[in-house]
Coordinates of C-alpha atoms and ligand atoms in Angstrom, one line a residue:
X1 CA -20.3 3.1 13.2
X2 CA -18.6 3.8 16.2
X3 CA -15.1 5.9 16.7
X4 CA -12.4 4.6 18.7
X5 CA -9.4 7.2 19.4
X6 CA -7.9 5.1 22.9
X7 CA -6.3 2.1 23.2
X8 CA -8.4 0.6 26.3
X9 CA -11.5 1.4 24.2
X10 CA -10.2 -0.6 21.3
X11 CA -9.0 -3.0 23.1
X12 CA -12.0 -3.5 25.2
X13 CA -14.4 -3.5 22.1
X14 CA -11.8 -6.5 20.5
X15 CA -12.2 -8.9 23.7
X16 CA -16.0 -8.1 23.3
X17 CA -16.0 -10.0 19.5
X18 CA -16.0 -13.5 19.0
X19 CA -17.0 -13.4 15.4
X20 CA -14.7 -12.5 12.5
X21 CA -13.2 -9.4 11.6
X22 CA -11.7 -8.1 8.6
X23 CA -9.3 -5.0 9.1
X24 CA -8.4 -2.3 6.4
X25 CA -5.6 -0.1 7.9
X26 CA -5.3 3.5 5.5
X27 CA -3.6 6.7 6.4
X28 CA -6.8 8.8 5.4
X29 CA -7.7 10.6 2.6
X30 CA -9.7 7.7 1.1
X31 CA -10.7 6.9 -2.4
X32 CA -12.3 4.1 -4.5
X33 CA -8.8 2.2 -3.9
X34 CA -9.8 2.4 -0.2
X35 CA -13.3 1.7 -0.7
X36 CA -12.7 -1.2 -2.6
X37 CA -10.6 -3.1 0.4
X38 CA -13.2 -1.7 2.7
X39 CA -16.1 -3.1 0.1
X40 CA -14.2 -6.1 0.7
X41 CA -13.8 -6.7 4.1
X42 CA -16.8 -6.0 4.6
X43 CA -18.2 -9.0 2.2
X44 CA -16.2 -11.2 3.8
X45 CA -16.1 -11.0 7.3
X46 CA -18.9 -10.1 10.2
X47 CA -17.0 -7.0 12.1
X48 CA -15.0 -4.5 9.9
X49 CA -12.4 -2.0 11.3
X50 CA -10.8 0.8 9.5
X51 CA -7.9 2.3 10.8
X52 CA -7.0 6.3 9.5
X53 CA -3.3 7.3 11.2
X54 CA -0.7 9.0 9.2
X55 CA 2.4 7.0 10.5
X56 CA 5.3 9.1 11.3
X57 CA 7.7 7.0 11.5
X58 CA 7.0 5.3 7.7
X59 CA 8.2 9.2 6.4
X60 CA 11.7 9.7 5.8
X61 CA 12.6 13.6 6.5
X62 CA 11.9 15.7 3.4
X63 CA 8.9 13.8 2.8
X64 CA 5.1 14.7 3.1
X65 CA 4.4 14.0 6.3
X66 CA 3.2 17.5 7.4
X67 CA 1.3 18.5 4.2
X68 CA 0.0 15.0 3.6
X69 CA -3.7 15.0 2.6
X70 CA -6.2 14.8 6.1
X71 CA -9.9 14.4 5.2
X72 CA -11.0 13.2 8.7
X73 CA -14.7 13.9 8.1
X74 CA -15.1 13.1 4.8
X75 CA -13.1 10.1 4.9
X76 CA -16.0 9.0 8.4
X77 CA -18.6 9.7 5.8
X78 CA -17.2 7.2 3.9
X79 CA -16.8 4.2 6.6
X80 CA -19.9 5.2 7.4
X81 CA -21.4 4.4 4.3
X82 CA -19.6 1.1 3.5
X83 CA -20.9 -0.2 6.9
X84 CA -17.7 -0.4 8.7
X85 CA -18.4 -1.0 12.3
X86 CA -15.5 0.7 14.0
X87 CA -13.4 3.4 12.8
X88 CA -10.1 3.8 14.8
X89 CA -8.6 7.7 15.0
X90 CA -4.9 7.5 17.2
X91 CA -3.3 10.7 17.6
X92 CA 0.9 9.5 17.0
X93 CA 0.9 9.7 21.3
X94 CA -1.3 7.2 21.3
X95 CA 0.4 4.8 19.2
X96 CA 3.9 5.6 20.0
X97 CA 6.0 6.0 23.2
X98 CA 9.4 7.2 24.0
X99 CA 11.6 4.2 23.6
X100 CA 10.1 1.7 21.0
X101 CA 10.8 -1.8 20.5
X102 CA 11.8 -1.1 17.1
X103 CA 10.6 -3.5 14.1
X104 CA 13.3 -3.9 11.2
X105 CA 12.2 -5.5 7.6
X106 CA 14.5 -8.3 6.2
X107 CA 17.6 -6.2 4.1
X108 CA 17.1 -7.7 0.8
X109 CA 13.4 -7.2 0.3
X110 CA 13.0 -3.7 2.4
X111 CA 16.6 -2.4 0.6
X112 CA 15.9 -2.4 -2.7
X113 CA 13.4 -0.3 -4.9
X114 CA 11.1 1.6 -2.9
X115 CA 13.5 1.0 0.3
X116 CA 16.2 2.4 -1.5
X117 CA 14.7 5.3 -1.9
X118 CA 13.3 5.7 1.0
X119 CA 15.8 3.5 3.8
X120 CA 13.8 3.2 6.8
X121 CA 10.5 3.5 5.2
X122 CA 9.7 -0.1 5.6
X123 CA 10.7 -0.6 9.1
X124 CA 8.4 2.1 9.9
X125 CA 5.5 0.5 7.7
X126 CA 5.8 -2.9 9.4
X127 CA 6.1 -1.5 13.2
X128 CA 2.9 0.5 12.7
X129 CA 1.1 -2.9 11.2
X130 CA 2.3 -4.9 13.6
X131 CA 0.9 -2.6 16.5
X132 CA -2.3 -2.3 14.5
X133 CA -2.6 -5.8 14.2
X134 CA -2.0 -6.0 18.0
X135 CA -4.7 -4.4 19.0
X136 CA -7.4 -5.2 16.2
X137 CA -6.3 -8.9 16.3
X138 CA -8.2 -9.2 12.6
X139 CA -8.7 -12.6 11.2
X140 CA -7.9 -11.0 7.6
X141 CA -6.0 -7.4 6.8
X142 CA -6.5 -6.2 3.1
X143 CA -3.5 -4.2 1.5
X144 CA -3.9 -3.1 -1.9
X145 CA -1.6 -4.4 -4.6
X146 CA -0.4 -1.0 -5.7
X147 CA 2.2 -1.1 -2.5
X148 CA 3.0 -4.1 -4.4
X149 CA 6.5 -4.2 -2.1
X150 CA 5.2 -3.6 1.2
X151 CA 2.4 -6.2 0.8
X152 CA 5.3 -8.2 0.2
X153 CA 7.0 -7.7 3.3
X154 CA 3.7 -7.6 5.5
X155 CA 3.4 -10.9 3.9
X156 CA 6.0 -12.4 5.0
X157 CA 5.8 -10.2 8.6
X158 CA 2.5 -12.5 9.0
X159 CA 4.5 -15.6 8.2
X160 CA 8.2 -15.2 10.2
X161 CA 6.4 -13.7 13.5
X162 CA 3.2 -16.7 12.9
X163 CA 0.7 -13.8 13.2
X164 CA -2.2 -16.2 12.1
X165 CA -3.6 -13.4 9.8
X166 CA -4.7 -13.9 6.0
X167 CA -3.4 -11.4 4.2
X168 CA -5.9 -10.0 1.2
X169 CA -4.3 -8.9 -2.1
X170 CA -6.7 -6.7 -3.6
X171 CA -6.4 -5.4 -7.4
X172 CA -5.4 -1.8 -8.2
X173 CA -8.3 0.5 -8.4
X174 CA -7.4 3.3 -11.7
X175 CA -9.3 6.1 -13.1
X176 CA -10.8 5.7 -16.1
X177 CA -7.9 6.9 -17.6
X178 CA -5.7 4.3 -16.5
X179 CA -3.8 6.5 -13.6
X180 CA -3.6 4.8 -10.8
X181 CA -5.4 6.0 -7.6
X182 CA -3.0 7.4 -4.6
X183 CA -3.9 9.9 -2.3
X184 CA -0.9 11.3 -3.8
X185 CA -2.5 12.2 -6.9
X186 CA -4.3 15.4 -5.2
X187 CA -0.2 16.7 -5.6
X188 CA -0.4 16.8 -9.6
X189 CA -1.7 20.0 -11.4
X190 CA -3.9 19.2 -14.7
X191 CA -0.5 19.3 -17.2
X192 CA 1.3 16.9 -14.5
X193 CA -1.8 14.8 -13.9
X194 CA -1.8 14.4 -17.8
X195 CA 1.8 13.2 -18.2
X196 CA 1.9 10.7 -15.7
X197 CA -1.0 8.6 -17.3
X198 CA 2.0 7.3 -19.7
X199 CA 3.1 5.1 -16.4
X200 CA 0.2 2.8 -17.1
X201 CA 0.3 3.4 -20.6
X202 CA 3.4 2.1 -20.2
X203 CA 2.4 -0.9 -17.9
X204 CA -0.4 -1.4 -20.3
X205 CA 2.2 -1.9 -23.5
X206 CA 4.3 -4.2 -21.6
X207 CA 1.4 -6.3 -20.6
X208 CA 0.5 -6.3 -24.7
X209 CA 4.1 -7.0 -25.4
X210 CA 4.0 -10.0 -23.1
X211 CA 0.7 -11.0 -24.3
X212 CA 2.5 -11.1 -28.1
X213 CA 4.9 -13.6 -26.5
X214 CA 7.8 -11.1 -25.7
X215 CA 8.9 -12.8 -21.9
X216 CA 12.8 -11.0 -21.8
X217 CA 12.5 -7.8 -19.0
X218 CA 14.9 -6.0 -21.1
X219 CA 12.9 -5.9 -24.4
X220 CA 10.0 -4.9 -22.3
X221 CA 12.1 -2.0 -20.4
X222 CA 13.4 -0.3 -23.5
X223 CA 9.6 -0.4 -24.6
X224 CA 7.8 0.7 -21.6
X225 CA 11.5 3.6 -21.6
X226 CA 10.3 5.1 -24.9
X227 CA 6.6 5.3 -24.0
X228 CA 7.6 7.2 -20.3
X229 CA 10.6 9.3 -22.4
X230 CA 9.2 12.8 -21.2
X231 CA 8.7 11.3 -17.5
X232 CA 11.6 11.4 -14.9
X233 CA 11.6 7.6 -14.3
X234 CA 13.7 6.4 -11.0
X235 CA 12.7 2.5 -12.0
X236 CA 11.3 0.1 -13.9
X237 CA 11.9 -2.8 -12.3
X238 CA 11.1 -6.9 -13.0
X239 CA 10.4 -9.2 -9.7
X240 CA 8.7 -12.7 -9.3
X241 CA 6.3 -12.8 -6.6
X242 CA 8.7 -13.1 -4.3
X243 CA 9.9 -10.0 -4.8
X244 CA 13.7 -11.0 -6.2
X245 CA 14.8 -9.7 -9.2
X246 CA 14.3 -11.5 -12.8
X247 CA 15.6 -11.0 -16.3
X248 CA 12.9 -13.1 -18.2
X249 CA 9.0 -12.8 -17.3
X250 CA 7.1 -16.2 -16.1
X251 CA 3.6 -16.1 -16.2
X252 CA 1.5 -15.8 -13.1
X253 CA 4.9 -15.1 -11.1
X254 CA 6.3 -11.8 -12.3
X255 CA 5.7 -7.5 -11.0
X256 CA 6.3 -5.2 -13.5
X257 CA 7.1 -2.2 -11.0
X258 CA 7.6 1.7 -11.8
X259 CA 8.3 4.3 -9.9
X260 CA 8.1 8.2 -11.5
X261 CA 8.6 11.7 -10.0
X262 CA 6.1 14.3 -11.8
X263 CA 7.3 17.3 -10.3
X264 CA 7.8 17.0 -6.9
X265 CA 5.5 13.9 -6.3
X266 CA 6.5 10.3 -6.4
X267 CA 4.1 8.0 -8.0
X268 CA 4.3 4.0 -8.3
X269 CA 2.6 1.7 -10.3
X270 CA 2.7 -2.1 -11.1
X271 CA 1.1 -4.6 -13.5
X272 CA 0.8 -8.2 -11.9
X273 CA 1.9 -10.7 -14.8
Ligands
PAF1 O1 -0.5 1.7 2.7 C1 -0.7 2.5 3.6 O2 -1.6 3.4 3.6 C2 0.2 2.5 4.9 O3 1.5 2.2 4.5 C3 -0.3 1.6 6.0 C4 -0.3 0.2 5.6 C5 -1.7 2.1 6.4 C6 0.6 1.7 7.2 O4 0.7 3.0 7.7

């Protein structure tokens, strides 16, 4: 596996490959989420590159960006051992200039849920994707489907700017326990850790609830309320795959979403109906 850090030298290496490439971008700190889109890629395509940069500008101020977790060499180990071919480092100089073209997500999908929390955050997301898919050019990009909204929006990124790329939706990786794995999850203490597996407890019901025949959101939300009751819940939210809002589950089309603060940390989950 070879490190790239510059631009030239990834760029460089690019021109040199004529076969295809698969391309996992992360922001470090990898786990078996990670591993799995890597595991992936690599099955599926003959070059693999993994990108690790924590991208400011996807942080709103307040938010992590300084104490968020940075496991450089473990996370090489890693690559190393899923075969990736090149790993690419930047440093935030490398990747960003003075005065940016600036990349702004579509206001309905970016300003609801997870964008209105955190305004901004999307823009951010898609400006750093779209650079990284500038230079790595990948013939298919795999994004988990935990970040079940910005897979969304890089979804459609790919389609309104004809990127050519396939997107891969790849399945949440959880602990045995059901919790879903986030780099976050390093945040929680034992007791917190604990409290926020009723999130896909709660996922988990609604998915039985639906299985039972139950298909109106609200019925599942007061549910899915009682079983997160001692969790400070910011949303529980009901989408087709399109990401727009619905009141009565269709199956194959529908995103159960939640989002939770334990303590100080945010966590989000989703079930795919
Ligand atoms: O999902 C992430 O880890 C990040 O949002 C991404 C896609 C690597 C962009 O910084």
């Amino acid at each position: 596996m070879k490190i790239i850090q510059t631009i030239e030298e990834l760029q460089e290496i690019r021109k040199s490959i004529s076969s295809s490439v698969g391309f996992v971008p992360t922001m470090g700190a990898l786990h078996d989420g990670h591993i799995s889109l890597i595991k992936q890629a690599r099955s599926e395509n003959d070059i693999v590159i993994v990108s690790i940069f924590v991208n400011p500008t996807q942080f709103l101020k307040g938010e992590d960006l300084d104490k968020y977790p940075k496991k450089i060499e473990a996370d090489s180990k890693i690559c190393e051992l899923c075969k990736v071919n090149y790993l690419f480092l930047p440093q935030i100089s490398t990747m960003y200039g003075e005065d940016e073209v600036l990349v702004k997500a579509p206001n309905i999908k970016s300003y609801t849920l997870e964008g209105e929390r955190r305004p901004g955050h999307f823009d951010g997301v898609l400006q750093v994707v779209l650079k990284l898919f500038g230079l790595t050019k990948p013939n298919r990009a795999y994004f988990g489907k935990k970040d079940a909204q910005q897979l969304a929006l890089i979804k459609q990124m790919v389609e309104n700017l004809f990127l050519g790329i396939d997107i891969i939706e790849c399945e949440i990786k959880r602990e045995s326990d059901g919790l879903a794995l986030s780099s976050r999850n390093v945040y929680l203490t034992a007791e917190q850790r604990s409290d926020a597996l009723a999130i896909s407890k709660s996922l988990h019901a609604a998915a039985a609830i639906i299985g039972k025949k139950e298909f109106d959101c609200h019925v599942i939300k007061e549910h899915m309320q009682t079983i997160m009751s001692q969790l400070d819940v910011e949303y529980i939210a009901f989408v087709n795959r399109q990401f727009e809002e619905i009141q009565t589950i269709e199956l194959k089309n529908s995103i159960i979403l939640v989002a939770v603060k334990v303590g100080n940390t945010r966590l989000i989950d989703n079930i795919w109906i």
